[in-house]
JSON list of C-alpha atoms in Angstrom, two decimals:
[
{"chain": "A", "resi": 731, "resn": "UNK", "atom": "CA", "xyz": [2.33, 13.37, -15.79]},
{"chain": "A", "resi": 732, "resn": "UNK", "atom": "CA", "xyz": [0.30, 14.30, -12.78]},
{"chain": "A", "resi": 733, "resn": "UNK", "atom": "CA", "xyz": [-3.25, 15.59, -13.29]},
{"chain": "A", "resi": 734, "resn": "UNK", "atom": "CA", "xyz": [-1.87, 19.10, -12.72]},
{"chain": "A", "resi": 735, "resn": "UNK", "atom": "CA", "xyz": [0.10, 18.66, -15.95]},
{"chain": "A", "resi": 736, "resn": "UNK", "atom": "CA", "xyz": [3.52, 18.48, -14.30]},
{"chain": "A", "resi": 737, "resn": "UNK", "atom": "CA", "xyz": [5.93, 15.63, -14.95]},
{"chain": "A", "resi": 738, "resn": "UNK", "atom": "CA", "xyz": [6.57, 13.50, -11.88]},
{"chain": "A", "resi": 739, "resn": "UNK", "atom": "CA", "xyz": [9.80, 11.65, -11.08]},
{"chain": "A", "resi": 740, "resn": "UNK", "atom": "CA", "xyz": [12.08, 13.85, -13.19]},
{"chain": "A", "resi": 741, "resn": "UNK", "atom": "CA", "xyz": [15.01, 13.46, -10.80]},
{"chain": "A", "resi": 742, "resn": "UNK", "atom": "CA", "xyz": [14.71, 9.69, -10.37]},
{"chain": "A", "resi": 743, "resn": "UNK", "atom": "CA", "xyz": [18.04, 7.90, -10.19]},
{"chain": "A", "resi": 744, "resn": "UNK", "atom": "CA", "xyz": [18.82, 5.88, -13.33]},
{"chain": "A", "resi": 745, "resn": "UNK", "atom": "CA", "xyz": [20.29, 2.42, -14.05]},
{"chain": "A", "resi": 746, "resn": "UNK", "atom": "CA", "xyz": [22.66, 1.23, -11.29]},
{"chain": "A", "resi": 747, "resn": "UNK", "atom": "CA", "xyz": [21.86, 4.30, -9.16]},
{"chain": "A", "resi": 748, "resn": "UNK", "atom": "CA", "xyz": [18.16, 3.34, -9.26]},
{"chain": "A", "resi": 749, "resn": "UNK", "atom": "CA", "xyz": [18.92, -0.16, -7.98]},
{"chain": "A", "resi": 750, "resn": "UNK", "atom": "CA", "xyz": [21.20, 1.31, -5.31]},
{"chain": "A", "resi": 751, "resn": "UNK", "atom": "CA", "xyz": [18.42, 3.66, -4.13]},
{"chain": "A", "resi": 752, "resn": "UNK", "atom": "CA", "xyz": [15.62, 1.10, -4.26]},
{"chain": "A", "resi": 753, "resn": "UNK", "atom": "CA", "xyz": [17.16, -2.19, -3.11]},
{"chain": "A", "resi": 754, "resn": "UNK", "atom": "CA", "xyz": [18.32, -3.08, 0.37]},
{"chain": "A", "resi": 755, "resn": "UNK", "atom": "CA", "xyz": [21.97, -3.91, 0.90]},
{"chain": "A", "resi": 756, "resn": "UNK", "atom": "CA", "xyz": [21.43, -5.16, 4.45]},
{"chain": "A", "resi": 757, "resn": "UNK", "atom": "CA", "xyz": [23.59, -8.20, 5.14]},
{"chain": "A", "resi": 758, "resn": "UNK", "atom": "CA", "xyz": [20.95, -10.08, 7.14]},
{"chain": "A", "resi": 759, "resn": "UNK", "atom": "CA", "xyz": [19.71, -13.22, 5.36]},
{"chain": "A", "resi": 760, "resn": "UNK", "atom": "CA", "xyz": [16.62, -12.55, 3.27]},
{"chain": "A", "resi": 761, "resn": "UNK", "atom": "CA", "xyz": [16.94, -8.75, 3.23]},
{"chain": "A", "resi": 762, "resn": "UNK", "atom": "CA", "xyz": [19.60, -7.96, 0.60]},
{"chain": "A", "resi": 763, "resn": "UNK", "atom": "CA", "xyz": [17.86, -7.18, -2.70]},
{"chain": "A", "resi": 764, "resn": "UNK", "atom": "CA", "xyz": [14.47, -6.55, -1.11]},
{"chain": "A", "resi": 765, "resn": "UNK", "atom": "CA", "xyz": [12.83, -3.14, -1.09]},
{"chain": "A", "resi": 766, "resn": "UNK", "atom": "CA", "xyz": [10.91, -0.96, 1.34]},
{"chain": "A", "resi": 767, "resn": "UNK", "atom": "CA", "xyz": [7.92, 0.69, -0.27]},
{"chain": "A", "resi": 768, "resn": "UNK", "atom": "CA", "xyz": [5.93, 3.72, 0.83]},
{"chain": "A", "resi": 769, "resn": "UNK", "atom": "CA", "xyz": [2.58, 4.34, -0.87]},
{"chain": "A", "resi": 770, "resn": "UNK", "atom": "CA", "xyz": [0.51, 7.48, -0.46]},
{"chain": "A", "resi": 771, "resn": "UNK", "atom": "CA", "xyz": [-2.77, 8.52, -2.00]},
{"chain": "A", "resi": 772, "resn": "UNK", "atom": "CA", "xyz": [-2.83, 12.29, -2.55]},
{"chain": "A", "resi": 773, "resn": "UNK", "atom": "CA", "xyz": [-6.06, 14.13, -3.29]},
{"chain": "A", "resi": 774, "resn": "UNK", "atom": "CA", "xyz": [-5.81, 17.30, -5.37]},
{"chain": "A", "resi": 775, "resn": "UNK", "atom": "CA", "xyz": [-8.07, 20.33, -5.23]},
{"chain": "A", "resi": 776, "resn": "UNK", "atom": "CA", "xyz": [-7.76, 21.21, -8.92]},
{"chain": "A", "resi": 777, "resn": "UNK", "atom": "CA", "xyz": [-10.13, 24.16, -8.51]},
{"chain": "A", "resi": 778, "resn": "UNK", "atom": "CA", "xyz": [-7.73, 25.72, -6.02]},
{"chain": "A", "resi": 779, "resn": "UNK", "atom": "CA", "xyz": [-4.75, 24.80, -8.22]},
{"chain": "A", "resi": 780, "resn": "UNK", "atom": "CA", "xyz": [-6.32, 26.26, -11.37]},
{"chain": "A", "resi": 781, "resn": "UNK", "atom": "CA", "xyz": [-7.14, 29.48, -9.48]},
{"chain": "A", "resi": 782, "resn": "UNK", "atom": "CA", "xyz": [-3.39, 30.02, -9.02]},
{"chain": "A", "resi": 783, "resn": "UNK", "atom": "CA", "xyz": [-1.51, 31.95, -11.70]},
{"chain": "A", "resi": 784, "resn": "UNK", "atom": "CA", "xyz": [0.88, 29.97, -13.91]},
{"chain": "A", "resi": 785, "resn": "UNK", "atom": "CA", "xyz": [3.80, 31.55, -12.02]},
{"chain": "A", "resi": 786, "resn": "UNK", "atom": "CA", "xyz": [2.31, 30.50, -8.67]},
{"chain": "A", "resi": 787, "resn": "UNK", "atom": "CA", "xyz": [1.77, 26.98, -9.98]},
{"chain": "A", "resi": 788, "resn": "UNK", "atom": "CA", "xyz": [5.34, 26.75, -11.28]},
{"chain": "A", "resi": 789, "resn": "UNK", "atom": "CA", "xyz": [6.71, 28.13, -8.01]},
{"chain": "A", "resi": 790, "resn": "UNK", "atom": "CA", "xyz": [4.66, 25.62, -5.98]},
{"chain": "A", "resi": 791, "resn": "UNK", "atom": "CA", "xyz": [6.24, 22.77, -7.94]},
{"chain": "A", "resi": 792, "resn": "UNK", "atom": "CA", "xyz": [9.63, 24.40, -8.61]},
{"chain": "A", "resi": 793, "resn": "UNK", "atom": "CA", "xyz": [9.56, 23.63, -12.33]},
{"chain": "A", "resi": 794, "resn": "UNK", "atom": "CA", "xyz": [7.98, 25.17, -15.38]},
{"chain": "A", "resi": 795, "resn": "UNK", "atom": "CA", "xyz": [5.10, 23.04, -16.57]},
{"chain": "A", "resi": 796, "resn": "UNK", "atom": "CA", "xyz": [5.76, 24.06, -20.19]},
{"chain": "A", "resi": 797, "resn": "UNK", "atom": "CA", "xyz": [9.25, 22.53, -20.44]},
{"chain": "A", "resi": 798, "resn": "UNK", "atom": "CA", "xyz": [9.84, 20.77, -17.09]},
{"chain": "A", "resi": 799, "resn": "UNK", "atom": "CA", "xyz": [12.90, 22.96, -16.40]},
{"chain": "A", "resi": 800, "resn": "UNK", "atom": "CA", "xyz": [13.74, 23.49, -12.74]},
{"chain": "A", "resi": 801, "resn": "UNK", "atom": "CA", "xyz": [13.33, 27.13, -11.64]},
{"chain": "A", "resi": 802, "resn": "UNK", "atom": "CA", "xyz": [16.53, 28.54, -10.11]},
{"chain": "A", "resi": 803, "resn": "UNK", "atom": "CA", "xyz": [14.49, 31.27, -8.38]},
{"chain": "A", "resi": 804, "resn": "UNK", "atom": "CA", "xyz": [11.81, 28.95, -6.97]},
{"chain": "A", "resi": 805, "resn": "UNK", "atom": "CA", "xyz": [10.92, 29.66, -3.34]},
{"chain": "A", "resi": 806, "resn": "UNK", "atom": "CA", "xyz": [12.12, 27.36, -0.53]},
{"chain": "A", "resi": 807, "resn": "UNK", "atom": "CA", "xyz": [8.57, 26.01, -0.30]},
{"chain": "A", "resi": 808, "resn": "UNK", "atom": "CA", "xyz": [8.68, 24.64, -3.87]},
{"chain": "A", "resi": 809, "resn": "UNK", "atom": "CA", "xyz": [8.15, 20.89, -3.97]},
{"chain": "A", "resi": 810, "resn": "UNK", "atom": "CA", "xyz": [11.44, 20.19, -5.75]},
{"chain": "A", "resi": 811, "resn": "UNK", "atom": "CA", "xyz": [13.37, 22.29, -3.22]},
{"chain": "A", "resi": 812, "resn": "UNK", "atom": "CA", "xyz": [11.78, 20.36, -0.34]},
{"chain": "A", "resi": 813, "resn": "UNK", "atom": "CA", "xyz": [12.63, 16.97, -1.84]},
{"chain": "A", "resi": 814, "resn": "UNK", "atom": "CA", "xyz": [15.94, 17.38, -3.72]},
{"chain": "A", "resi": 815, "resn": "UNK", "atom": "CA", "xyz": [17.40, 13.99, -2.88]},
{"chain": "A", "resi": 816, "resn": "UNK", "atom": "CA", "xyz": [21.06, 15.01, -2.83]},
{"chain": "A", "resi": 817, "resn": "UNK", "atom": "CA", "xyz": [20.38, 17.93, -0.45]},
{"chain": "A", "resi": 818, "resn": "UNK", "atom": "CA", "xyz": [19.90, 15.61, 2.53]},
{"chain": "A", "resi": 819, "resn": "UNK", "atom": "CA", "xyz": [22.61, 14.31, 4.85]},
{"chain": "A", "resi": 820, "resn": "UNK", "atom": "CA", "xyz": [22.94, 11.50, 4.05]},
{"chain": "A", "resi": 821, "resn": "UNK", "atom": "CA", "xyz": [21.43, 11.85, 0.56]},
{"chain": "A", "resi": 822, "resn": "UNK", "atom": "CA", "xyz": [17.80, 10.68, 0.47]},
{"chain": "A", "resi": 823, "resn": "UNK", "atom": "CA", "xyz": [17.54, 8.80, -2.81]},
{"chain": "A", "resi": 824, "resn": "UNK", "atom": "CA", "xyz": [14.43, 6.76, -3.58]},
{"chain": "A", "resi": 825, "resn": "UNK", "atom": "CA", "xyz": [12.99, 5.45, -6.81]},
{"chain": "A", "resi": 826, "resn": "UNK", "atom": "CA", "xyz": [9.63, 7.15, -7.35]},
{"chain": "A", "resi": 827, "resn": "UNK", "atom": "CA", "xyz": [6.66, 6.07, -9.39]},
{"chain": "A", "resi": 828, "resn": "UNK", "atom": "CA", "xyz": [3.24, 7.63, -9.46]},
{"chain": "A", "resi": 829, "resn": "UNK", "atom": "CA", "xyz": [-0.13, 7.13, -11.04]},
{"chain": "A", "resi": 830, "resn": "UNK", "atom": "CA", "xyz": [-2.99, 9.61, -11.41]},
{"chain": "A", "resi": 831, "resn": "UNK", "atom": "CA", "xyz": [-6.37, 8.46, -10.10]},
{"chain": "A", "resi": 832, "resn": "UNK", "atom": "CA", "xyz": [-9.95, 9.70, -10.26]},
{"chain": "A", "resi": 833, "resn": "UNK", "atom": "CA", "xyz": [-13.12, 8.51, -8.56]},
{"chain": "A", "resi": 834, "resn": "UNK", "atom": "CA", "xyz": [-16.38, 10.40, -9.04]},
{"chain": "A", "resi": 835, "resn": "UNK", "atom": "CA", "xyz": [-15.54, 14.00, -8.06]},
{"chain": "A", "resi": 836, "resn": "UNK", "atom": "CA", "xyz": [-12.26, 13.14, -6.32]},
{"chain": "A", "resi": 837, "resn": "UNK", "atom": "CA", "xyz": [-8.88, 12.88, -8.01]},
{"chain": "A", "resi": 838, "resn": "UNK", "atom": "CA", "xyz": [-5.21, 12.98, -7.34]},
{"chain": "A", "resi": 839, "resn": "UNK", "atom": "CA", "xyz": [-2.03, 10.95, -7.41]},
{"chain": "A", "resi": 840, "resn": "UNK", "atom": "CA", "xyz": [-0.87, 7.64, -6.00]},
{"chain": "A", "resi": 841, "resn": "UNK", "atom": "CA", "xyz": [2.75, 8.17, -5.00]},
{"chain": "A", "resi": 842, "resn": "UNK", "atom": "CA", "xyz": [5.04, 5.17, -4.58]},
{"chain": "A", "resi": 843, "resn": "UNK", "atom": "CA", "xyz": [8.63, 5.33, -3.31]},
{"chain": "A", "resi": 844, "resn": "UNK", "atom": "CA", "xyz": [10.96, 2.31, -3.37]},
{"chain": "A", "resi": 845, "resn": "UNK", "atom": "CA", "xyz": [13.94, 2.54, -1.03]},
{"chain": "A", "resi": 846, "resn": "UNK", "atom": "CA", "xyz": [16.76, 0.56, 0.52]},
{"chain": "A", "resi": 847, "resn": "UNK", "atom": "CA", "xyz": [15.09, 1.49, 3.83]},
{"chain": "A", "resi": 848, "resn": "UNK", "atom": "CA", "xyz": [12.34, 3.89, 4.86]},
{"chain": "A", "resi": 849, "resn": "UNK", "atom": "CA", "xyz": [14.89, 6.50, 5.98]},
{"chain": "A", "resi": 850, "resn": "UNK", "atom": "CA", "xyz": [15.14, 8.51, 2.74]},
{"chain": "A", "resi": 851, "resn": "UNK", "atom": "CA", "xyz": [11.38, 8.61, 2.26]},
{"chain": "A", "resi": 852, "resn": "UNK", "atom": "CA", "xyz": [10.80, 9.70, 5.86]},
{"chain": "A", "resi": 853, "resn": "UNK", "atom": "CA", "xyz": [13.46, 12.43, 5.55]},
{"chain": "A", "resi": 854, "resn": "UNK", "atom": "CA", "xyz": [11.78, 13.86, 2.45]},
{"chain": "A", "resi": 855, "resn": "UNK", "atom": "CA", "xyz": [8.30, 13.72, 3.97]},
{"chain": "A", "resi": 856, "resn": "UNK", "atom": "CA", "xyz": [9.56, 15.34, 7.16]},
{"chain": "A", "resi": 857, "resn": "UNK", "atom": "CA", "xyz": [11.10, 18.22, 5.18]},
{"chain": "A", "resi": 858, "resn": "UNK", "atom": "CA", "xyz": [7.89, 18.63, 3.14]},
{"chain": "A", "resi": 859, "resn": "UNK", "atom": "CA", "xyz": [6.00, 19.03, 6.42]},
{"chain": "A", "resi": 860, "resn": "UNK", "atom": "CA", "xyz": [8.52, 21.69, 7.54]},
{"chain": "A", "resi": 861, "resn": "UNK", "atom": "CA", "xyz": [9.76, 19.69, 10.51]},
{"chain": "A", "resi": 862, "resn": "UNK", "atom": "CA", "xyz": [13.41, 20.58, 9.98]},
{"chain": "A", "resi": 863, "resn": "UNK", "atom": "CA", "xyz": [13.16, 24.30, 9.17]},
{"chain": "A", "resi": 864, "resn": "UNK", "atom": "CA", "xyz": [9.51, 25.39, 9.47]},
{"chain": "A", "resi": 865, "resn": "UNK", "atom": "CA", "xyz": [9.03, 25.77, 5.70]},
{"chain": "A", "resi": 866, "resn": "UNK", "atom": "CA", "xyz": [6.05, 23.72, 4.54]},
{"chain": "A", "resi": 867, "resn": "UNK", "atom": "CA", "xyz": [5.90, 22.47, 0.95]},
{"chain": "A", "resi": 868, "resn": "UNK", "atom": "CA", "xyz": [3.68, 24.61, -1.29]},
{"chain": "A", "resi": 869, "resn": "UNK", "atom": "CA", "xyz": [2.21, 21.36, -2.61]},
{"chain": "A", "resi": 870, "resn": "UNK", "atom": "CA", "xyz": [-0.05, 21.35, 0.46]},
{"chain": "A", "resi": 871, "resn": "UNK", "atom": "CA", "xyz": [-1.82, 24.45, -0.92]},
{"chain": "A", "resi": 872, "resn": "UNK", "atom": "CA", "xyz": [-3.74, 22.25, -3.37]},
{"chain": "A", "resi": 873, "resn": "UNK", "atom": "CA", "xyz": [-3.01, 18.62, -2.48]},
{"chain": "A", "resi": 874, "resn": "UNK", "atom": "CA", "xyz": [-3.11, 16.50, 0.65]},
{"chain": "A", "resi": 875, "resn": "UNK", "atom": "CA", "xyz": [-2.28, 12.91, 1.53]},
{"chain": "A", "resi": 876, "resn": "UNK", "atom": "CA", "xyz": [-5.45, 10.97, 2.37]},
{"chain": "A", "resi": 877, "resn": "UNK", "atom": "CA", "xyz": [-3.97, 7.53, 2.98]},
{"chain": "A", "resi": 878, "resn": "UNK", "atom": "CA", "xyz": [-0.64, 5.82, 3.15]},
{"chain": "A", "resi": 879, "resn": "UNK", "atom": "CA", "xyz": [0.98, 2.49, 3.85]},
{"chain": "A", "resi": 880, "resn": "UNK", "atom": "CA", "xyz": [4.42, 0.93, 4.17]},
{"chain": "A", "resi": 881, "resn": "UNK", "atom": "CA", "xyz": [5.37, -2.41, 2.66]},
{"chain": "A", "resi": 882, "resn": "UNK", "atom": "CA", "xyz": [8.36, -4.70, 2.52]},
{"chain": "A", "resi": 883, "resn": "UNK", "atom": "CA", "xyz": [9.06, -6.50, -0.75]},
{"chain": "A", "resi": 884, "resn": "UNK", "atom": "CA", "xyz": [11.21, -9.57, -0.17]},
{"chain": "A", "resi": 885, "resn": "UNK", "atom": "CA", "xyz": [14.16, -10.24, -2.45]},
{"chain": "A", "resi": 886, "resn": "UNK", "atom": "CA", "xyz": [14.17, -12.95, -5.08]},
{"chain": "A", "resi": 887, "resn": "UNK", "atom": "CA", "xyz": [16.36, -16.03, -5.02]},
{"chain": "A", "resi": 888, "resn": "UNK", "atom": "CA", "xyz": [16.28, -16.95, -8.68]},
{"chain": "A", "resi": 889, "resn": "UNK", "atom": "CA", "xyz": [12.58, -17.22, -9.51]},
{"chain": "A", "resi": 890, "resn": "UNK", "atom": "CA", "xyz": [11.55, -17.85, -5.88]},
{"chain": "A", "resi": 891, "resn": "UNK", "atom": "CA", "xyz": [10.75, -15.31, -3.16]},
{"chain": "A", "resi": 892, "resn": "UNK", "atom": "CA", "xyz": [13.42, -15.33, -0.45]},
{"chain": "A", "resi": 893, "resn": "UNK", "atom": "CA", "xyz": [11.34, -15.27, 2.72]},
{"chain": "A", "resi": 894, "resn": "UNK", "atom": "CA", "xyz": [14.03, -16.36, 5.16]},
{"chain": "A", "resi": 895, "resn": "UNK", "atom": "CA", "xyz": [13.89, -12.94, 6.88]},
{"chain": "A", "resi": 896, "resn": "UNK", "atom": "CA", "xyz": [10.43, -13.92, 8.11]},
{"chain": "A", "resi": 897, "resn": "UNK", "atom": "CA", "xyz": [12.00, -16.74, 10.11]},
{"chain": "A", "resi": 898, "resn": "UNK", "atom": "CA", "xyz": [9.52, -19.04, 11.79]},
{"chain": "A", "resi": 899, "resn": "UNK", "atom": "CA", "xyz": [6.52, -17.03, 10.58]},
{"chain": "A", "resi": 900, "resn": "UNK", "atom": "CA", "xyz": [6.56, -18.78, 7.20]},
{"chain": "A", "resi": 901, "resn": "UNK", "atom": "CA", "xyz": [7.23, -22.53, 7.05]},
{"chain": "A", "resi": 902, "resn": "UNK", "atom": "CA", "xyz": [10.36, -23.31, 5.03]},
{"chain": "A", "resi": 903, "resn": "UNK", "atom": "CA", "xyz": [8.53, -25.58, 2.61]},
{"chain": "A", "resi": 904, "resn": "UNK", "atom": "CA", "xyz": [6.04, -22.86, 1.74]},
{"chain": "A", "resi": 905, "resn": "UNK", "atom": "CA", "xyz": [8.73, -20.24, 1.01]},
{"chain": "A", "resi": 906, "resn": "UNK", "atom": "CA", "xyz": [10.51, -22.71, -1.26]},
{"chain": "A", "resi": 907, "resn": "UNK", "atom": "CA", "xyz": [7.31, -23.17, -3.26]},
{"chain": "A", "resi": 908, "resn": "UNK", "atom": "CA", "xyz": [6.52, -19.50, -3.82]},
{"chain": "A", "resi": 909, "resn": "UNK", "atom": "CA", "xyz": [7.53, -19.17, -7.46]},
{"chain": "A", "resi": 910, "resn": "UNK", "atom": "CA", "xyz": [6.68, -16.08, -9.48]},
{"chain": "A", "resi": 911, "resn": "UNK", "atom": "CA", "xyz": [5.66, -16.71, -13.05]},
{"chain": "A", "resi": 912, "resn": "UNK", "atom": "CA", "xyz": [4.91, -14.13, -15.74]}
]
């Protein structure tokens, strides 16, 4: 759950669909099975959030906090309406994970999205910002991104990182020796 009390990642793809959303299928050597990761740190203004009525809070998210049910009458600005993965063309599926954070008087959510490319993540973020239809996500009423980064996670070849996509950047002998152990 997020620090607002709402469950995050409810609509995550499951099982094979999760792997399909999160892992690259690019044919280029060293890319298939890797993942593109977007990380954002969001800072919440819980005072502003708590000043909203329960109905306003639920409509900002698009779900009832009490039972996590999606609201059929939620406004277009509701977070779930802005990011419904199957509503994009092509569908914008990512595997989402998040973690609440707090530091002194600041707090919020680290949001992490794993994708087969950055396309689905960028489509969702663009819609949240209202770039396609002018409707900005209600989430911005009480939360804002304060940092973000993009990463590439190389695929595995057995128990070794497959770094061949890096080409001459990484010497072949080094990539062969990069073994992950528990």
